[in-house]
């Protein structure tokens, strides 16, 4: 089949092929451009987030450091004329009135040599390129350029940023004429170097010369069978033809070892400074980890590099991140590290919090929208969101939460197509047990609780209260208050149960962590006229944060007699207490040495039995 298509391509002319409206309908071209249009972010920020995410997800095996260049060119004169001819822009212009494109756009000035035609090239390196047979629905070429809403990443890949298949739309949506070209150096099925070039247009559904079209268009060789209602097949340029056409379109032609993909946004309508700002805003964790290189090159050839550490408004989040990862020590006054407890023995992650300072104008260094917010970060090391679902409190803080890789797939499923939050109610979190939703809810709840706890610790102590003359007050009260006859304060009642430690709780080192162990006995009090008693016991090991008990770590408990679950009190175990003491032995799961853990045994009589 592939050989037949190639043979037809040898005879076919290179042109734009518009997709006929199929008998059973199909996705309109607009569906490829509108998905991320309402994310609420500037278009340059969305481009920086999504383009780099696509490249990071496509990093080559064994490669951690991906390089991405954003290069702007403005063509005039002969260069522009060559591009217009090579890109066959006149065939798009022929139906411009039916496509309802943004105004102004480059089609209105194709013949004006002095009117610049802006092109933005997004080039990545140390990636796989658009690998695989382009006609195979599982290939990266097919997923990137031909499919929509393909969730293949979610099922087949781990530790990636995207999972919906909508990230591609970020390129065409930033084109004044919704048109892009992709040029890739990859490897064929036998491992030989292969160049590919393909163009895509994502326009509105329209009617042209009495025919209906979906709005999708492809720049390549038409190898369609030719009969009525036949599936249209357009294949990309390959090998030397791809390299030569890429050169005429302004791409930097790749050498055989420069594996990767370059995307050209025709009639680019973005501001380069906004792209640079967006890279710093959303990709600083990966930049700090030295796993990403980004260059932004303007039309004069000036190169700008992202410098997140030079941004005063980002520095508190960088500080919080380094607290979370343990690169900076906490001081329990202005900087805090908070490891999160495991959930069912699954690691969750850790957070860092930093008290915000004010500048010389007595203003906080971060913008108002990000005061008290926490940067949410997972495996790709992109900031998903600056999360704040609470009222601002004092002292103002910035935070960073780094999720453990073990839960990365769950968090990815909690993200909408724009990947701009973790949604507890996301449809893809639904499972029979509700475990995935519990993980996301635990993270968001713990972020809030730990932020508020750190704010409480960092708050200045309240002013000293005036000392009260307690004895004098009581003496005066005895004279002024009328005596109450026949009343007596009730004595607190206590169950006839006595608990003693056979071994006080102690922590022991286990593989770099601590584990709490203890033994205790429960018996009837000797002075009570009770022979047997139905009792229940509950043991917990909460982590103490700023004097308050937080989440409890897991533990195992064994006893000298059989225990049963108390059906009236969740988490309690019931047993019969008689003349012989009941002995218990408890062992906690290993926990972080930085945590303070308290052993809390609770025993009570079961009333009414």
PDB file of N, CA and C in Angstrom, residues 376-426:
ATOM      1  N   UNK A 376       1.691  24.279  41.174  1.00  0.00           N
ATOM      2  CA  UNK A 376       1.455  22.837  41.091  1.00  0.00           C
ATOM      3  C   UNK A 376       2.358  22.250  40.011  1.00  0.00           C
ATOM      4  N   UNK A 377       3.173  21.269  40.377  1.00  0.00           N
ATOM      5  CA  UNK A 377       4.196  20.739  39.478  1.00  0.00           C
ATOM      6  C   UNK A 377       4.168  19.216  39.527  1.00  0.00           C
ATOM      7  N   UNK A 378       4.293  18.586  38.365  1.00  0.00           N
ATOM      8  CA  UNK A 378       4.455  17.133  38.324  1.00  0.00           C
ATOM      9  C   UNK A 378       5.610  16.752  37.403  1.00  0.00           C
ATOM     10  N   UNK A 379       5.668  15.504  36.954  1.00  0.00           N
ATOM     11  CA  UNK A 379       6.878  14.953  36.339  1.00  0.00           C
ATOM     12  C   UNK A 379       7.470  15.743  35.169  1.00  0.00           C
ATOM     13  N   UNK A 380       6.670  16.287  34.234  1.00  0.00           N
ATOM     14  CA  UNK A 380       7.295  17.043  33.136  1.00  0.00           C
ATOM     15  C   UNK A 380       7.993  18.313  33.591  1.00  0.00           C
ATOM     16  N   UNK A 381       7.785  18.710  34.874  1.00  0.00           N
ATOM     17  CA  UNK A 381       8.392  19.906  35.453  1.00  0.00           C
ATOM     18  C   UNK A 381       7.905  21.186  34.778  1.00  0.00           C
ATOM     19  N   UNK A 382       6.648  21.202  34.432  1.00  0.00           N
ATOM     20  CA  UNK A 382       5.962  22.427  34.017  1.00  0.00           C
ATOM     21  C   UNK A 382       5.005  22.821  35.132  1.00  0.00           C
ATOM     22  N   UNK A 383       4.875  24.104  35.394  1.00  0.00           N
ATOM     23  CA  UNK A 383       3.885  24.568  36.368  1.00  0.00           C
ATOM     24  C   UNK A 383       2.504  24.414  35.736  1.00  0.00           C
ATOM     25  N   UNK A 384       1.690  23.556  36.315  1.00  0.00           N
ATOM     26  CA  UNK A 384       0.342  23.347  35.802  1.00  0.00           C
ATOM     27  C   UNK A 384      -0.521  24.569  36.088  1.00  0.00           C
ATOM     28  N   UNK A 385      -0.414  25.093  37.302  1.00  0.00           N
ATOM     29  CA  UNK A 385      -1.219  26.258  37.696  1.00  0.00           C
ATOM     30  C   UNK A 385      -0.607  26.887  38.929  1.00  0.00           C
ATOM     31  N   UNK A 386      -0.894  28.161  39.117  1.00  0.00           N
ATOM     32  CA  UNK A 386      -0.614  28.842  40.380  1.00  0.00           C
ATOM     33  C   UNK A 386      -1.929  28.788  41.159  1.00  0.00           C
ATOM     34  N   UNK A 387      -2.017  27.780  42.011  1.00  0.00           N
ATOM     35  CA  UNK A 387      -3.290  27.387  42.623  1.00  0.00           C
ATOM     36  C   UNK A 387      -3.582  28.209  43.877  1.00  0.00           C
ATOM     37  N   UNK A 388      -4.786  28.759  43.939  1.00  0.00           N
ATOM     38  CA  UNK A 388      -5.266  29.420  45.151  1.00  0.00           C
ATOM     39  C   UNK A 388      -6.773  29.280  45.215  1.00  0.00           C
ATOM     40  N   UNK A 389      -7.239  28.501  46.195  1.00  0.00           N
ATOM     41  CA  UNK A 389      -8.671  28.290  46.371  1.00  0.00           C
ATOM     42  C   UNK A 389      -9.074  28.697  47.783  1.00  0.00           C
ATOM     43  N   UNK A 390      -8.521  29.808  48.261  1.00  0.00           N
ATOM     44  CA  UNK A 390      -8.774  30.278  49.621  1.00  0.00           C
ATOM     45  C   UNK A 390      -8.546  31.780  49.661  1.00  0.00           C
ATOM     46  N   UNK A 391      -8.963  32.391  50.728  1.00  0.00           N
ATOM     47  CA  UNK A 391      -8.752  33.821  50.907  1.00  0.00           C
ATOM     48  C   UNK A 391      -7.314  34.102  51.324  1.00  0.00           C
ATOM     49  N   UNK A 392      -6.808  35.228  50.884  1.00  0.00           N
ATOM     50  CA  UNK A 392      -5.450  35.636  51.238  1.00  0.00           C
ATOM     51  C   UNK A 392      -5.393  35.927  52.734  1.00  0.00           C
ATOM     52  N   UNK A 393      -4.311  35.483  53.374  1.00  0.00           N
ATOM     53  CA  UNK A 393      -4.131  35.701  54.810  1.00  0.00           C
ATOM     54  C   UNK A 393      -2.726  36.245  55.056  1.00  0.00           C
ATOM     55  N   UNK A 394      -2.413  36.523  56.313  1.00  0.00           N
ATOM     56  CA  UNK A 394      -1.106  37.069  56.675  1.00  0.00           C
ATOM     57  C   UNK A 394      -0.334  36.031  57.508  1.00  0.00           C
ATOM     58  N   UNK A 395       0.994  36.004  57.308  1.00  0.00           N
ATOM     59  CA  UNK A 395       1.744  36.754  56.304  1.00  0.00           C
ATOM     60  C   UNK A 395       1.558  36.146  54.913  1.00  0.00           C
ATOM     61  N   UNK A 396       1.659  36.981  53.888  1.00  0.00           N
ATOM     62  CA  UNK A 396       1.503  36.507  52.517  1.00  0.00           C
ATOM     63  C   UNK A 396       2.621  35.526  52.176  1.00  0.00           C
ATOM     64  N   UNK A 397       2.279  34.510  51.391  1.00  0.00           N
ATOM     65  CA  UNK A 397       3.251  33.464  51.089  1.00  0.00           C
ATOM     66  C   UNK A 397       3.194  33.081  49.619  1.00  0.00           C
ATOM     67  N   UNK A 398       4.224  32.352  49.192  1.00  0.00           N
ATOM     68  CA  UNK A 398       4.251  31.678  47.886  1.00  0.00           C
ATOM     69  C   UNK A 398       4.622  30.236  48.160  1.00  0.00           C
ATOM     70  N   UNK A 399       4.052  29.314  47.383  1.00  0.00           N
ATOM     71  CA  UNK A 399       4.328  27.911  47.621  1.00  0.00           C
ATOM     72  C   UNK A 399       4.599  27.159  46.338  1.00  0.00           C
ATOM     73  N   UNK A 400       5.146  25.957  46.489  1.00  0.00           N
ATOM     74  CA  UNK A 400       5.371  25.059  45.359  1.00  0.00           C
ATOM     75  C   UNK A 400       5.131  23.635  45.838  1.00  0.00           C
ATOM     76  N   UNK A 401       4.340  22.889  45.089  1.00  0.00           N
ATOM     77  CA  UNK A 401       4.095  21.490  45.401  1.00  0.00           C
ATOM     78  C   UNK A 401       4.624  20.636  44.260  1.00  0.00           C
ATOM     79  N   UNK A 402       5.494  19.684  44.582  1.00  0.00           N
ATOM     80  CA  UNK A 402       6.052  18.757  43.596  1.00  0.00           C
ATOM     81  C   UNK A 402       5.464  17.379  43.850  1.00  0.00           C
ATOM     82  N   UNK A 403       4.673  16.896  42.912  1.00  0.00           N
ATOM     83  CA  UNK A 403       4.023  15.599  43.061  1.00  0.00           C
ATOM     84  C   UNK A 403       5.016  14.472  42.855  1.00  0.00           C
ATOM     85  N   UNK A 404       4.811  13.382  43.557  1.00  0.00           N
ATOM     86  CA  UNK A 404       5.647  12.203  43.376  1.00  0.00           C
ATOM     87  C   UNK A 404       5.332  11.567  42.019  1.00  0.00           C
ATOM     88  N   UNK A 405       6.350  11.066  41.310  1.00  0.00           N
ATOM     89  CA  UNK A 405       6.089  10.431  40.007  1.00  0.00           C
ATOM     90  C   UNK A 405       5.097   9.281  40.077  1.00  0.00           C
ATOM     91  N   UNK A 406       4.945   8.679  41.265  1.00  0.00           N
ATOM     92  CA  UNK A 406       4.063   7.525  41.416  1.00  0.00           C
ATOM     93  C   UNK A 406       2.601   7.873  41.129  1.00  0.00           C
ATOM     94  N   UNK A 407       2.223   9.132  41.306  1.00  0.00           N
ATOM     95  CA  UNK A 407       0.827   9.524  41.083  1.00  0.00           C
ATOM     96  C   UNK A 407       0.688  10.409  39.849  1.00  0.00           C
ATOM     97  N   UNK A 408       1.709  10.447  39.009  1.00  0.00           N
ATOM     98  CA  UNK A 408       1.680  11.363  37.865  1.00  0.00           C
ATOM     99  C   UNK A 408       0.519  11.076  36.923  1.00  0.00           C
ATOM    100  N   UNK A 409       0.246   9.802  36.655  1.00  0.00           N
ATOM    101  CA  UNK A 409      -0.834   9.464  35.731  1.00  0.00           C
ATOM    102  C   UNK A 409      -2.191   9.901  36.278  1.00  0.00           C
ATOM    103  N   UNK A 410      -2.358   9.833  37.594  1.00  0.00           N
ATOM    104  CA  UNK A 410      -3.625  10.261  38.204  1.00  0.00           C
ATOM    105  C   UNK A 410      -3.806  11.761  38.032  1.00  0.00           C
ATOM    106  N   UNK A 411      -2.737  12.530  38.287  1.00  0.00           N
ATOM    107  CA  UNK A 411      -2.844  13.979  38.168  1.00  0.00           C
ATOM    108  C   UNK A 411      -3.038  14.404  36.717  1.00  0.00           C
ATOM    109  N   UNK A 412      -2.399  13.709  35.805  1.00  0.00           N
ATOM    110  CA  UNK A 412      -2.593  14.025  34.388  1.00  0.00           C
ATOM    111  C   UNK A 412      -4.058  13.813  33.993  1.00  0.00           C
ATOM    112  N   UNK A 413      -4.665  12.755  34.534  1.00  0.00           N
ATOM    113  CA  UNK A 413      -6.072  12.499  34.241  1.00  0.00           C
ATOM    114  C   UNK A 413      -6.982  13.548  34.864  1.00  0.00           C
ATOM    115  N   UNK A 414      -6.495  14.255  35.887  1.00  0.00           N
ATOM    116  CA  UNK A 414      -7.298  15.290  36.548  1.00  0.00           C
ATOM    117  C   UNK A 414      -7.238  16.618  35.817  1.00  0.00           C
ATOM    118  N   UNK A 415      -6.416  16.713  34.784  1.00  0.00           N
ATOM    119  CA  UNK A 415      -6.247  17.983  34.073  1.00  0.00           C
ATOM    120  C   UNK A 415      -7.182  18.077  32.871  1.00  0.00           C
ATOM    121  N   UNK A 416      -7.782  19.249  32.615  1.00  0.00           N
ATOM    122  CA  UNK A 416      -8.586  19.465  31.406  1.00  0.00           C
ATOM    123  C   UNK A 416      -7.665  19.599  30.191  1.00  0.00           C
ATOM    124  N   UNK A 417      -8.212  19.751  28.979  1.00  0.00           N
ATOM    125  CA  UNK A 417      -7.364  19.869  27.790  1.00  0.00           C
ATOM    126  C   UNK A 417      -6.305  20.956  27.876  1.00  0.00           C
ATOM    127  N   UNK A 418      -6.581  22.055  28.586  1.00  0.00           N
ATOM    128  CA  UNK A 418      -5.597  23.135  28.699  1.00  0.00           C
ATOM    129  C   UNK A 418      -4.518  22.830  29.736  1.00  0.00           C
ATOM    130  N   UNK A 419      -4.668  21.733  30.491  1.00  0.00           N
ATOM    131  CA  UNK A 419      -3.679  21.334  31.505  1.00  0.00           C
ATOM    132  C   UNK A 419      -3.373  22.480  32.468  1.00  0.00           C
ATOM    133  N   UNK A 420      -4.431  23.168  32.927  1.00  0.00           N
ATOM    134  CA  UNK A 420      -4.213  24.352  33.742  1.00  0.00           C
ATOM    135  C   UNK A 420      -4.772  24.230  35.160  1.00  0.00           C
ATOM    136  N   UNK A 421      -5.121  23.023  35.601  1.00  0.00           N
ATOM    137  CA  UNK A 421      -5.555  22.810  36.983  1.00  0.00           C
ATOM    138  C   UNK A 421      -5.682  21.311  37.235  1.00  0.00           C
ATOM    139  N   UNK A 422      -5.844  20.956  38.520  1.00  0.00           N
ATOM    140  CA  UNK A 422      -6.183  19.582  38.916  1.00  0.00           C
ATOM    141  C   UNK A 422      -7.610  19.602  39.419  1.00  0.00           C
ATOM    142  N   UNK A 423      -8.493  18.965  38.672  1.00  0.00           N
ATOM    143  CA  UNK A 423      -9.927  19.027  38.920  1.00  0.00           C
ATOM    144  C   UNK A 423     -10.369  17.746  39.621  1.00  0.00           C
ATOM    145  N   UNK A 424     -10.834  17.882  40.871  1.00  0.00           N
ATOM    146  CA  UNK A 424     -11.284  16.727  41.648  1.00  0.00           C
ATOM    147  C   UNK A 424     -12.438  16.021  40.950  1.00  0.00           C
ATOM    148  N   UNK A 425     -13.250  16.764  40.212  1.00  0.00           N
ATOM    149  CA  UNK A 425     -14.437  16.191  39.575  1.00  0.00           C
ATOM    150  C   UNK A 425     -14.218  15.819  38.117  1.00  0.00           C
ATOM    151  N   UNK A 426     -12.959  15.743  37.679  1.00  0.00           N
ATOM    152  CA  UNK A 426     -12.675  15.394  36.284  1.00  0.00           C
ATOM    153  C   UNK A 426     -13.247  14.014  35.950  1.00  0.00           C
TER     154      UNK A 426
END
